[in-house]
Amino acid sequence: LAKTTQPISMDSYEGQEVNITCSHNNIATNDYITWYQQFPSQGPRFIIQGYKTKVTNEVASLFIPADRKSSTLSLPRVSLSDTAVYYCLVGDMYTPLVFGKGTRLSVIA
Amino acid sequence: DTAVSQTPKYLVTQMGNDKSIKCEQNLGHDTMYWYKQDSKKFLKIMFSYNNKELIINETVPNRFSPKSPDKAHLNLHINSLELGDSAVYFCASSQSGLAGDEQFFGPGTRLTVL
């Protein structure tokens, strides 16, 4: 199981773009990169998943360099409601999800 | 419409008691999961069921027993509760049995063992 490292916390002002980087140096060929978001007192919510290059959906973008040893979740123009914990997970499609401590994003008005 | 629901939301009980947490999903998914989030906020899978059959059983004390009467329900029974069982328990579901598939989580059940 590829180990992931991400910042413990980040602060941002409303309206800014936020980039959260996750390191996964020992990512395997069959591994995908998945990001989940968790609000206080709620279960995690799937944000985005990718294998290589760039993936974009209505919520976020995921940038994955060619070596795939890291990835960056980009949240455009954050609002107060984006305050949450963001988890980076790396694994193949058969490996049970293991959530680390994630990155606690605080958006300030 | 609530996609994945759990009851109760809060559960406070004494050591040694037996309790159950119920989970239901109305998404038509084939696979359901139970996760435990401890006080340090690590969220780890406990069980996974696909079409009422157990497919993942992580290292969990046998005091914990999942029961799936049908593929829309996965209940968690806990016998002889211990202080260390205090945590938030999340139920989740996904369309396929692939763990990497998007999982939909319930709101959680906060269990406090006194």
mmCIF file with all atom_site columns, C-alpha atoms in Angstrom:
data_model
loop_
_atom_site.group_PDB
_atom_site.id
_atom_site.type_symbol
_atom_site.label_atom_id
_atom_site.label_alt_id
_atom_site.label_comp_id
_atom_site.label_asym_id
_atom_site.label_entity_id
_atom_site.label_seq_id
_atom_site.pdbx_PDB_ins_code
_atom_site.Cartn_x
_atom_site.Cartn_y
_atom_site.Cartn_z
_atom_site.occupancy
_atom_site.B_iso_or_equiv
_atom_site.pdbx_formal_charge
_atom_site.auth_seq_id
_atom_site.auth_comp_id
_atom_site.auth_asym_id
_atom_site.auth_atom_id
_atom_site.pdbx_PDB_model_num
ATOM 1   C CA . LEU A 1 1   ? 0.000   0.000   0.000   1.00 0.00 ? 1   LEU A CA 1
ATOM 2   C CA . ALA A 1 2   ? 1.540   3.292   -1.104  1.00 0.00 ? 2   ALA A CA 1
ATOM 3   C CA . LYS A 1 3   ? 2.184   5.661   1.771   1.00 0.00 ? 3   LYS A CA 1
ATOM 4   C CA . THR A 1 4   ? 0.948   9.205   1.317   1.00 0.00 ? 4   THR A CA 1
ATOM 5   C CA . THR A 1 5   ? 2.191   12.424  2.846   1.00 0.00 ? 5   THR A CA 1
ATOM 6   C CA . GLN A 1 6   ? 0.180   15.632  2.817   1.00 0.00 ? 6   GLN A CA 1
ATOM 7   C CA . PRO A 1 7   ? 0.259   18.828  4.869   1.00 0.00 ? 7   PRO A CA 1
ATOM 8   C CA . ILE A 1 8   ? -1.541  18.635  8.173   1.00 0.00 ? 8   ILE A CA 1
ATOM 9   C CA . SER A 1 9   ? -3.303  21.940  7.691   1.00 0.00 ? 9   SER A CA 1
ATOM 10  C CA . MET A 1 10  ? -3.714  24.878  5.325   1.00 0.00 ? 10  MET A CA 1
ATOM 11  C CA . ASP A 1 11  ? -5.397  28.250  5.539   1.00 0.00 ? 11  ASP A CA 1
ATOM 12  C CA . SER A 1 12  ? -6.859  30.215  2.675   1.00 0.00 ? 12  SER A CA 1
ATOM 13  C CA . TYR A 1 13  ? -8.989  33.275  2.104   1.00 0.00 ? 13  TYR A CA 1
ATOM 14  C CA . GLU A 1 14  ? -12.295 33.064  0.336   1.00 0.00 ? 14  GLU A CA 1
ATOM 15  C CA . GLY A 1 15  ? -12.065 33.374  -3.418  1.00 0.00 ? 15  GLY A CA 1
ATOM 16  C CA . GLN A 1 16  ? -8.541  32.038  -3.665  1.00 0.00 ? 16  GLN A CA 1
ATOM 17  C CA . GLU A 1 17  ? -7.412  28.930  -5.466  1.00 0.00 ? 17  GLU A CA 1
ATOM 18  C CA . VAL A 1 18  ? -6.152  26.248  -3.104  1.00 0.00 ? 18  VAL A CA 1
ATOM 19  C CA . ASN A 1 19  ? -3.668  23.591  -4.075  1.00 0.00 ? 19  ASN A CA 1
ATOM 20  C CA . ILE A 1 20  ? -3.083  20.623  -1.783  1.00 0.00 ? 20  ILE A CA 1
ATOM 21  C CA . THR A 1 21  ? -0.155  18.434  -2.682  1.00 0.00 ? 21  THR A CA 1
ATOM 22  C CA . CYS A 1 22  ? 0.165   14.792  -1.758  1.00 0.00 ? 22  CYS A CA 1
ATOM 23  C CA . SER A 1 23  ? 3.413   12.817  -1.992  1.00 0.00 ? 23  SER A CA 1
ATOM 24  C CA . HIS A 1 24  ? 3.303   9.120   -2.806  1.00 0.00 ? 24  HIS A CA 1
ATOM 25  C CA . ASN A 1 25  ? 6.822   8.112   -3.770  1.00 0.00 ? 25  ASN A CA 1
ATOM 26  C CA . ASN A 1 26  ? 6.198   4.358   -3.851  1.00 0.00 ? 26  ASN A CA 1
ATOM 27  C CA . ILE A 1 27  ? 3.049   4.430   -5.952  1.00 0.00 ? 27  ILE A CA 1
ATOM 28  C CA . ALA A 1 28  ? 2.582   1.196   -7.904  1.00 0.00 ? 28  ALA A CA 1
ATOM 29  C CA . THR A 1 29  ? 1.719   0.811   -11.573 1.00 0.00 ? 29  THR A CA 1
ATOM 30  C CA . ASN A 1 30  ? -1.850  -0.249  -10.839 1.00 0.00 ? 30  ASN A CA 1
ATOM 31  C CA . ASP A 1 31  ? -2.510  2.437   -8.241  1.00 0.00 ? 31  ASP A CA 1
ATOM 32  C CA . TYR A 1 32  ? -5.018  5.227   -8.661  1.00 0.00 ? 32  TYR A CA 1
ATOM 33  C CA . ILE A 1 33  ? -5.043  8.512   -6.769  1.00 0.00 ? 33  ILE A CA 1
ATOM 34  C CA . THR A 1 34  ? -8.296  9.424   -5.081  1.00 0.00 ? 34  THR A CA 1
ATOM 35  C CA . TRP A 1 35  ? -9.307  12.409  -3.007  1.00 0.00 ? 35  TRP A CA 1
ATOM 36  C CA . TYR A 1 36  ? -12.097 12.547  -0.454  1.00 0.00 ? 36  TYR A CA 1
ATOM 37  C CA . GLN A 1 37  ? -13.482 15.487  1.512   1.00 0.00 ? 37  GLN A CA 1
ATOM 38  C CA . GLN A 1 38  ? -14.872 15.261  5.034   1.00 0.00 ? 38  GLN A CA 1
ATOM 39  C CA . PHE A 1 39  ? -16.885 17.953  6.767   1.00 0.00 ? 39  PHE A CA 1
ATOM 40  C CA . PRO A 1 40  ? -17.185 17.927  10.563  1.00 0.00 ? 40  PRO A CA 1
ATOM 41  C CA . SER A 1 41  ? -19.657 15.329  11.818  1.00 0.00 ? 41  SER A CA 1
ATOM 42  C CA . GLN A 1 42  ? -20.155 13.868  8.351   1.00 0.00 ? 42  GLN A CA 1
ATOM 43  C CA . GLY A 1 43  ? -18.823 10.945  6.392   1.00 0.00 ? 43  GLY A CA 1
ATOM 44  C CA . PRO A 1 44  ? -16.196 11.434  3.683   1.00 0.00 ? 44  PRO A CA 1
ATOM 45  C CA . ARG A 1 45  ? -17.331 12.448  0.229   1.00 0.00 ? 45  ARG A CA 1
ATOM 46  C CA . PHE A 1 46  ? -15.588 11.431  -2.999  1.00 0.00 ? 46  PHE A CA 1
ATOM 47  C CA . ILE A 1 47  ? -14.129 14.405  -4.854  1.00 0.00 ? 47  ILE A CA 1
ATOM 48  C CA . ILE A 1 48  ? -12.012 13.157  -7.708  1.00 0.00 ? 48  ILE A CA 1
ATOM 49  C CA . GLN A 1 49  ? -9.918  10.249  -8.936  1.00 0.00 ? 49  GLN A CA 1
ATOM 50  C CA . GLY A 1 50  ? -7.144  10.002  -11.490 1.00 0.00 ? 50  GLY A CA 1
ATOM 51  C CA . TYR A 1 51  ? -4.358  7.851   -12.825 1.00 0.00 ? 51  TYR A CA 1
ATOM 52  C CA . LYS A 1 52  ? -2.160  10.279  -14.759 1.00 0.00 ? 52  LYS A CA 1
ATOM 53  C CA . THR A 1 53  ? -1.990  13.803  -16.221 1.00 0.00 ? 53  THR A CA 1
ATOM 54  C CA . LYS A 1 54  ? -5.012  15.915  -15.379 1.00 0.00 ? 54  LYS A CA 1
ATOM 55  C CA . VAL A 1 55  ? -8.573  15.216  -14.357 1.00 0.00 ? 55  VAL A CA 1
ATOM 56  C CA . THR A 1 56  ? -11.204 17.906  -13.903 1.00 0.00 ? 56  THR A CA 1
ATOM 57  C CA . ASN A 1 57  ? -14.764 17.794  -12.668 1.00 0.00 ? 57  ASN A CA 1
ATOM 58  C CA . GLU A 1 58  ? -17.261 20.357  -11.436 1.00 0.00 ? 58  GLU A CA 1
ATOM 59  C CA . VAL A 1 59  ? -15.659 20.446  -8.000  1.00 0.00 ? 59  VAL A CA 1
ATOM 60  C CA . ALA A 1 60  ? -11.906 20.224  -8.455  1.00 0.00 ? 60  ALA A CA 1
ATOM 61  C CA . SER A 1 61  ? -8.943  19.419  -10.662 1.00 0.00 ? 61  SER A CA 1
ATOM 62  C CA . LEU A 1 62  ? -6.328  16.785  -10.046 1.00 0.00 ? 62  LEU A CA 1
ATOM 63  C CA . PHE A 1 63  ? -2.849  17.230  -11.469 1.00 0.00 ? 63  PHE A CA 1
ATOM 64  C CA . ILE A 1 64  ? -0.556  14.221  -11.683 1.00 0.00 ? 64  ILE A CA 1
ATOM 65  C CA . PRO A 1 65  ? 2.978   14.586  -13.060 1.00 0.00 ? 65  PRO A CA 1
ATOM 66  C CA . ALA A 1 66  ? 4.490   12.003  -15.353 1.00 0.00 ? 66  ALA A CA 1
ATOM 67  C CA . ASP A 1 67  ? 6.375   10.176  -12.582 1.00 0.00 ? 67  ASP A CA 1
ATOM 68  C CA . ARG A 1 68  ? 3.145   9.984   -10.523 1.00 0.00 ? 68  ARG A CA 1
ATOM 69  C CA . LYS A 1 69  ? 5.103   10.358  -7.290  1.00 0.00 ? 69  LYS A CA 1
ATOM 70  C CA . SER A 1 70  ? 2.917   13.231  -6.226  1.00 0.00 ? 70  SER A CA 1
ATOM 71  C CA . SER A 1 71  ? -0.424  14.755  -7.053  1.00 0.00 ? 71  SER A CA 1
ATOM 72  C CA . THR A 1 72  ? -2.088  18.102  -6.481  1.00 0.00 ? 72  THR A CA 1
ATOM 73  C CA . LEU A 1 73  ? -5.731  18.699  -5.720  1.00 0.00 ? 73  LEU A CA 1
ATOM 74  C CA . SER A 1 74  ? -6.781  22.130  -6.916  1.00 0.00 ? 74  SER A CA 1
ATOM 75  C CA . LEU A 1 75  ? -9.891  23.819  -5.580  1.00 0.00 ? 75  LEU A CA 1
ATOM 76  C CA . PRO A 1 76  ? -10.804 26.946  -7.559  1.00 0.00 ? 76  PRO A CA 1
ATOM 77  C CA . ARG A 1 77  ? -12.122 29.996  -5.719  1.00 0.00 ? 77  ARG A CA 1
ATOM 78  C CA . VAL A 1 78  ? -12.784 28.410  -2.350  1.00 0.00 ? 78  VAL A CA 1
ATOM 79  C CA . SER A 1 79  ? -15.625 29.515  -0.128  1.00 0.00 ? 79  SER A CA 1
ATOM 80  C CA . LEU A 1 80  ? -16.231 29.127  3.598   1.00 0.00 ? 80  LEU A CA 1
ATOM 81  C CA . SER A 1 81  ? -18.155 25.935  2.876   1.00 0.00 ? 81  SER A CA 1
ATOM 82  C CA . ASP A 1 82  ? -14.993 24.301  1.550   1.00 0.00 ? 82  ASP A CA 1
ATOM 83  C CA . THR A 1 83  ? -13.590 24.191  5.075   1.00 0.00 ? 83  THR A CA 1
ATOM 84  C CA . ALA A 1 84  ? -13.049 20.486  5.610   1.00 0.00 ? 84  ALA A CA 1
ATOM 85  C CA . VAL A 1 85  ? -10.460 17.731  5.840   1.00 0.00 ? 85  VAL A CA 1
ATOM 86  C CA . TYR A 1 86  ? -9.135  16.510  2.499   1.00 0.00 ? 86  TYR A CA 1
ATOM 87  C CA . TYR A 1 87  ? -7.757  12.986  2.188   1.00 0.00 ? 87  TYR A CA 1
ATOM 88  C CA . CYS A 1 88  ? -5.403  11.703  -0.466  1.00 0.00 ? 88  CYS A CA 1
ATOM 89  C CA . LEU A 1 89  ? -5.587  7.951   -1.013  1.00 0.00 ? 89  LEU A CA 1
ATOM 90  C CA . VAL A 1 90  ? -3.464  5.796   -3.262  1.00 0.00 ? 90  VAL A CA 1
ATOM 91  C CA . GLY A 1 91  ? -4.209  2.193   -4.114  1.00 0.00 ? 91  GLY A CA 1
ATOM 92  C CA . ASP A 1 92  ? -5.350  -0.185  -6.785  1.00 0.00 ? 92  ASP A CA 1
ATOM 93  C CA . MET A 1 93  ? -9.015  -0.789  -7.376  1.00 0.00 ? 93  MET A CA 1
ATOM 94  C CA . TYR A 1 94  ? -9.000  -3.827  -5.080  1.00 0.00 ? 94  TYR A CA 1
ATOM 95  C CA . THR A 1 95  ? -7.240  -2.422  -2.051  1.00 0.00 ? 95  THR A CA 1
ATOM 96  C CA . PRO A 1 96  ? -9.457  -1.345  0.846   1.00 0.00 ? 96  PRO A CA 1
ATOM 97  C CA . LEU A 1 97  ? -9.341  2.386   1.449   1.00 0.00 ? 97  LEU A CA 1
ATOM 98  C CA . VAL A 1 98  ? -7.145  3.552   4.303   1.00 0.00 ? 98  VAL A CA 1
ATOM 99  C CA . PHE A 1 99  ? -7.608  7.164   5.285   1.00 0.00 ? 99  PHE A CA 1
ATOM 100 C CA . GLY A 1 100 ? -4.711  8.984   6.940   1.00 0.00 ? 100 GLY A CA 1
ATOM 101 C CA . LYS A 1 101 ? -5.015  12.219  8.873   1.00 0.00 ? 101 LYS A CA 1
ATOM 102 C CA . GLY A 1 102 ? -5.635  14.276  5.765   1.00 0.00 ? 102 GLY A CA 1
ATOM 103 C CA . THR A 1 103 ? -5.199  18.017  5.328   1.00 0.00 ? 103 THR A CA 1
ATOM 104 C CA . ARG A 1 104 ? -7.398  20.302  7.372   1.00 0.00 ? 104 ARG A CA 1
ATOM 105 C CA . LEU A 1 105 ? -8.296  23.258  5.146   1.00 0.00 ? 105 LEU A CA 1
ATOM 106 C CA . SER A 1 106 ? -9.608  26.367  6.865   1.00 0.00 ? 106 SER A CA 1
ATOM 107 C CA . VAL A 1 107 ? -11.152 29.017  4.643   1.00 0.00 ? 107 VAL A CA 1
ATOM 108 C CA . ILE A 1 108 ? -11.223 32.473  6.130   1.00 0.00 ? 108 ILE A CA 1
ATOM 109 C CA . ALA A 1 109 ? -13.577 35.275  5.139   1.00 0.00 ? 109 ALA A CA 1
ATOM 110 C CA . ASP B 2 1   ? -33.412 11.588  -0.385  1.00 0.00 ? 1   ASP B CA 1
ATOM 111 C CA . THR B 2 2   ? -30.807 10.123  1.930   1.00 0.00 ? 2   THR B CA 1
ATOM 112 C CA . ALA B 2 3   ? -28.497 7.843   -0.027  1.00 0.00 ? 3   ALA B CA 1
ATOM 113 C CA . VAL B 2 4   ? -26.831 6.071   2.902   1.00 0.00 ? 4   VAL B CA 1
ATOM 114 C CA . SER B 2 5   ? -28.492 6.314   6.283   1.00 0.00 ? 5   SER B CA 1
ATOM 115 C CA . GLN B 2 6   ? -27.445 5.066   9.686   1.00 0.00 ? 6   GLN B CA 1
ATOM 116 C CA . THR B 2 7   ? -29.249 4.716   12.986  1.00 0.00 ? 7   THR B CA 1
ATOM 117 C CA . PRO B 2 8   ? -28.727 5.767   15.633  1.00 0.00 ? 8   PRO B CA 1
ATOM 118 C CA . LYS B 2 9   ? -26.643 8.896   15.156  1.00 0.00 ? 9   LYS B CA 1
ATOM 119 C CA . TYR B 2 10  ? -25.462 8.787   18.766  1.00 0.00 ? 10  TYR B CA 1
ATOM 120 C CA . LEU B 2 11  ? -25.127 5.777   21.020  1.00 0.00 ? 11  LEU B CA 1
ATOM 121 C CA . VAL B 2 12  ? -24.036 5.955   24.643  1.00 0.00 ? 12  VAL B CA 1
ATOM 122 C CA . THR B 2 13  ? -23.777 2.719   26.551  1.00 0.00 ? 13  THR B CA 1
ATOM 123 C CA . GLN B 2 14  ? -22.029 0.929   29.380  1.00 0.00 ? 14  GLN B CA 1
ATOM 124 C CA . MET B 2 15  ? -19.115 -1.459  29.090  1.00 0.00 ? 15  MET B CA 1
ATOM 125 C CA . GLY B 2 16  ? -20.171 -5.035  28.590  1.00 0.00 ? 16  GLY B CA 1
ATOM 126 C CA . ASN B 2 17  ? -23.414 -4.223  26.802  1.00 0.00 ? 17  ASN B CA 1
ATOM 127 C CA . ASP B 2 18  ? -24.376 -5.459  23.349  1.00 0.00 ? 18  ASP B CA 1
ATOM 128 C CA . LYS B 2 19  ? -25.498 -2.927  20.755  1.00 0.00 ? 19  LYS B CA 1
ATOM 129 C CA . SER B 2 20  ? -26.341 -2.689  17.076  1.00 0.00 ? 20  SER B CA 1
ATOM 130 C CA . ILE B 2 21  ? -25.991 -0.004  14.447  1.00 0.00 ? 21  ILE B CA 1
ATOM 131 C CA . LYS B 2 22  ? -28.165 -0.145  11.357  1.00 0.00 ? 22  LYS B CA 1
ATOM 132 C CA . CYS B 2 23  ? -27.283 0.967   7.849   1.00 0.00 ? 23  CYS B CA 1
ATOM 133 C CA . GLU B 2 24  ? -29.392 1.245   4.733   1.00 0.00 ? 24  GLU B CA 1
ATOM 134 C CA . GLN B 2 25  ? -28.579 2.457   1.232   1.00 0.00 ? 25  GLN B CA 1
ATOM 135 C CA . ASN B 2 26  ? -31.111 3.316   -1.447  1.00 0.00 ? 26  ASN B CA 1
ATOM 136 C CA . LEU B 2 27  ? -28.607 3.661   -4.272  1.00 0.00 ? 27  LEU B CA 1
ATOM 137 C CA . GLY B 2 28  ? -29.000 0.130   -5.570  1.00 0.00 ? 28  GLY B CA 1
ATOM 138 C CA . HIS B 2 29  ? -25.327 -0.550  -4.880  1.00 0.00 ? 29  HIS B CA 1
ATOM 139 C CA . ASP B 2 30  ? -23.934 -4.052  -4.651  1.00 0.00 ? 30  ASP B CA 1
ATOM 140 C CA . THR B 2 31  ? -21.294 -3.431  -1.994  1.00 0.00 ? 31  THR B CA 1
ATOM 141 C CA . MET B 2 32  ? -21.491 -2.038  1.518   1.00 0.00 ? 32  MET B CA 1
ATOM 142 C CA . TYR B 2 33  ? -18.786 -1.274  4.065   1.00 0.00 ? 33  TYR B CA 1
ATOM 143 C CA . TRP B 2 34  ? -18.255 -0.478  7.711   1.00 0.00 ? 34  TRP B CA 1
ATOM 144 C CA . TYR B 2 35  ? -15.481 1.891   8.770   1.00 0.00 ? 35  TYR B CA 1
ATOM 145 C CA . LYS B 2 36  ? -14.260 2.997   12.187  1.00 0.00 ? 36  LYS B CA 1
ATOM 146 C CA . GLN B 2 37  ? -12.882 6.493   12.800  1.00 0.00 ? 37  GLN B CA 1
ATOM 147 C CA . ASP B 2 38  ? -10.985 6.677   16.067  1.00 0.00 ? 38  ASP B CA 1
ATOM 148 C CA . SER B 2 39  ? -10.173 9.650   18.259  1.00 0.00 ? 39  SER B CA 1
ATOM 149 C CA . LYS B 2 40  ? -7.076  10.399  16.194  1.00 0.00 ? 40  LYS B CA 1
ATOM 150 C CA . LYS B 2 41  ? -9.342  10.694  13.146  1.00 0.00 ? 41  LYS B CA 1
ATOM 151 C CA . PHE B 2 42  ? -7.876  7.694   11.315  1.00 0.00 ? 42  PHE B CA 1
ATOM 152 C CA . LEU B 2 43  ? -10.619 6.080   9.278   1.00 0.00 ? 43  LEU B CA 1
ATOM 153 C CA . LYS B 2 44  ? -10.135 2.388   8.640   1.00 0.00 ? 44  LYS B CA 1
ATOM 154 C CA . ILE B 2 45  ? -12.230 -0.261  6.971   1.00 0.00 ? 45  ILE B CA 1
ATOM 155 C CA . MET B 2 46  ? -13.675 -3.041  9.114   1.00 0.00 ? 46  MET B CA 1
ATOM 156 C CA . PHE B 2 47  ? -15.883 -5.074  6.803   1.00 0.00 ? 47  PHE B CA 1
ATOM 157 C CA . SER B 2 48  ? -17.081 -5.191  3.240   1.00 0.00 ? 48  SER B CA 1
ATOM 158 C CA . TYR B 2 49  ? -20.097 -7.070  1.882   1.00 0.00 ? 49  TYR B CA 1
ATOM 159 C CA . ASN B 2 50  ? -20.924 -7.677  -1.749  1.00 0.00 ? 50  ASN B CA 1
ATOM 160 C CA . ASN B 2 51  ? -24.438 -8.890  -2.479  1.00 0.00 ? 51  ASN B CA 1
ATOM 161 C CA . LYS B 2 52  ? -24.852 -10.081 1.111   1.00 0.00 ? 52  LYS B CA 1
ATOM 162 C CA . GLU B 2 53  ? -21.553 -11.952 1.115   1.00 0.00 ? 53  GLU B CA 1
ATOM 163 C CA . LEU B 2 54  ? -18.577 -10.990 3.232   1.00 0.00 ? 54  LEU B CA 1
ATOM 164 C CA . ILE B 2 55  ? -15.596 -10.078 1.051   1.00 0.00 ? 55  ILE B CA 1
ATOM 165 C CA . ILE B 2 56  ? -13.367 -8.094  3.396   1.00 0.00 ? 56  ILE B CA 1
ATOM 166 C CA . ASN B 2 57  ? -12.870 -8.747  7.074   1.00 0.00 ? 57  ASN B CA 1
ATOM 167 C CA . GLU B 2 58  ? -9.996  -6.731  8.428   1.00 0.00 ? 58  GLU B CA 1
ATOM 168 C CA . THR B 2 59  ? -8.403  -7.448  11.773  1.00 0.00 ? 59  THR B CA 1
ATOM 169 C CA . VAL B 2 60  ? -11.410 -6.755  13.923  1.00 0.00 ? 60  VAL B CA 1
ATOM 170 C CA . PRO B 2 61  ? -12.296 -8.484  17.213  1.00 0.00 ? 61  PRO B CA 1
ATOM 171 C CA . ASN B 2 62  ? -14.920 -11.166 16.739  1.00 0.00 ? 62  ASN B CA 1
ATOM 172 C CA . ARG B 2 63  ? -17.124 -9.187  19.107  1.00 0.00 ? 63  ARG B CA 1
ATOM 173 C CA . PHE B 2 64  ? -17.993 -7.244  15.967  1.00 0.00 ? 64  PHE B CA 1
ATOM 174 C CA . SER B 2 65  ? -20.314 -9.074  13.620  1.00 0.00 ? 65  SER B CA 1
ATOM 175 C CA . PRO B 2 66  ? -21.814 -7.623  10.477  1.00 0.00 ? 66  PRO B CA 1
ATOM 176 C CA . LYS B 2 67  ? -25.152 -8.881  9.245   1.00 0.00 ? 67  LYS B CA 1
ATOM 177 C CA . SER B 2 68  ? -26.590 -8.251  5.803   1.00 0.00 ? 68  SER B CA 1
ATOM 178 C CA . PRO B 2 69  ? -30.244 -9.296  5.465   1.00 0.00 ? 69  PRO B CA 1
ATOM 179 C CA . ASP B 2 70  ? -30.286 -7.978  1.894   1.00 0.00 ? 70  ASP B CA 1
ATOM 180 C CA . LYS B 2 71  ? -27.958 -5.986  -0.288  1.00 0.00 ? 71  LYS B CA 1
ATOM 181 C CA . ALA B 2 72  ? -29.491 -2.687  0.790   1.00 0.00 ? 72  ALA B CA 1
ATOM 182 C CA . HIS B 2 73  ? -28.776 -3.247  4.468   1.00 0.00 ? 73  HIS B CA 1
ATOM 183 C CA . LEU B 2 74  ? -25.630 -3.912  6.476   1.00 0.00 ? 74  LEU B CA 1
ATOM 184 C CA . ASN B 2 75  ? -25.987 -3.872  10.225  1.00 0.00 ? 75  ASN B CA 1
ATOM 185 C CA . LEU B 2 76  ? -23.176 -3.969  12.747  1.00 0.00 ? 76  LEU B CA 1
ATOM 186 C CA . HIS B 2 77  ? -23.576 -5.869  16.005  1.00 0.00 ? 77  HIS B CA 1
ATOM 187 C CA . ILE B 2 78  ? -21.099 -5.332  18.786  1.00 0.00 ? 78  ILE B CA 1
ATOM 188 C CA . ASN B 2 79  ? -20.994 -7.654  21.785  1.00 0.00 ? 79  ASN B CA 1
ATOM 189 C CA . SER B 2 80  ? -19.409 -7.025  25.175  1.00 0.00 ? 80  SER B CA 1
ATOM 190 C CA . LEU B 2 81  ? -18.582 -3.411  24.431  1.00 0.00 ? 81  LEU B CA 1
ATOM 191 C CA . GLU B 2 82  ? -15.219 -2.076  25.641  1.00 0.00 ? 82  GLU B CA 1
ATOM 192 C CA . LEU B 2 83  ? -13.968 1.435   26.276  1.00 0.00 ? 83  LEU B CA 1
ATOM 193 C CA . GLY B 2 84  ? -11.746 1.203   23.199  1.00 0.00 ? 84  GLY B CA 1
ATOM 194 C CA . ASP B 2 85  ? -14.768 0.691   20.988  1.00 0.00 ? 85  ASP B CA 1
ATOM 195 C CA . SER B 2 86  ? -15.672 4.340   21.439  1.00 0.00 ? 86  SER B CA 1
ATOM 196 C CA . ALA B 2 87  ? -15.404 5.895   17.979  1.00 0.00 ? 87  ALA B CA 1
ATOM 197 C CA . VAL B 2 88  ? -17.448 7.083   15.043  1.00 0.00 ? 88  VAL B CA 1
ATOM 198 C CA . TYR B 2 89  ? -18.644 4.260   12.821  1.00 0.00 ? 89  TYR B CA 1
ATOM 199 C CA . PHE B 2 90  ? -19.390 4.969   9.189   1.00 0.00 ? 90  PHE B CA 1
ATOM 200 C CA . CYS B 2 91  ? -21.316 2.853   6.761   1.00 0.00 ? 91  CYS B CA 1
ATOM 201 C CA . ALA B 2 92  ? -20.621 3.234   3.046   1.00 0.00 ? 92  ALA B CA 1
ATOM 202 C CA . SER B 2 93  ? -21.660 1.729   -0.246  1.00 0.00 ? 93  SER B CA 1
ATOM 203 C CA . SER B 2 94  ? -20.335 1.492   -3.795  1.00 0.00 ? 94  SER B CA 1
ATOM 204 C CA . GLN B 2 95  ? -21.693 0.273   -7.086  1.00 0.00 ? 95  GLN B CA 1
ATOM 205 C CA . SER B 2 96  ? -19.192 -2.506  -7.590  1.00 0.00 ? 96  SER B CA 1
ATOM 206 C CA . GLY B 2 97  ? -17.027 -4.581  -5.317  1.00 0.00 ? 97  GLY B CA 1
ATOM 207 C CA . LEU B 2 98  ? -13.970 -2.618  -6.292  1.00 0.00 ? 98  LEU B CA 1
ATOM 208 C CA . ALA B 2 99  ? -12.647 -0.779  -3.246  1.00 0.00 ? 99  ALA B CA 1
ATOM 209 C CA . GLY B 2 100 ? -11.328 1.973   -5.494  1.00 0.00 ? 100 GLY B CA 1
ATOM 210 C CA . ASP B 2 101 ? -14.790 2.756   -6.789  1.00 0.00 ? 101 ASP B CA 1
ATOM 211 C CA . GLU B 2 102 ? -16.462 5.913   -5.518  1.00 0.00 ? 102 GLU B CA 1
ATOM 212 C CA . GLN B 2 103 ? -17.847 5.175   -2.087  1.00 0.00 ? 103 GLN B CA 1
ATOM 213 C CA . PHE B 2 104 ? -20.851 6.926   -0.591  1.00 0.00 ? 104 PHE B CA 1
ATOM 214 C CA . PHE B 2 105 ? -20.678 7.355   3.144   1.00 0.00 ? 105 PHE B CA 1
ATOM 215 C CA . GLY B 2 106 ? -23.409 7.646   5.716   1.00 0.00 ? 106 GLY B CA 1
ATOM 216 C CA . PRO B 2 107 ? -23.496 10.386  8.377   1.00 0.00 ? 107 PRO B CA 1
ATOM 217 C CA . GLY B 2 108 ? -21.814 8.225   11.004  1.00 0.00 ? 108 GLY B CA 1
ATOM 218 C CA . THR B 2 109 ? -22.775 6.851   14.401  1.00 0.00 ? 109 THR B CA 1
ATOM 219 C CA . ARG B 2 110 ? -20.867 8.196   17.380  1.00 0.00 ? 110 ARG B CA 1
ATOM 220 C CA . LEU B 2 111 ? -20.510 5.396   19.886  1.00 0.00 ? 111 LEU B CA 1
ATOM 221 C CA . THR B 2 112 ? -19.467 6.256   23.431  1.00 0.00 ? 112 THR B CA 1
ATOM 222 C CA . VAL B 2 113 ? -18.752 3.435   25.845  1.00 0.00 ? 113 VAL B CA 1
ATOM 223 C CA . LEU B 2 114 ? -18.699 4.440   29.501  1.00 0.00 ? 114 LEU B CA 1
#
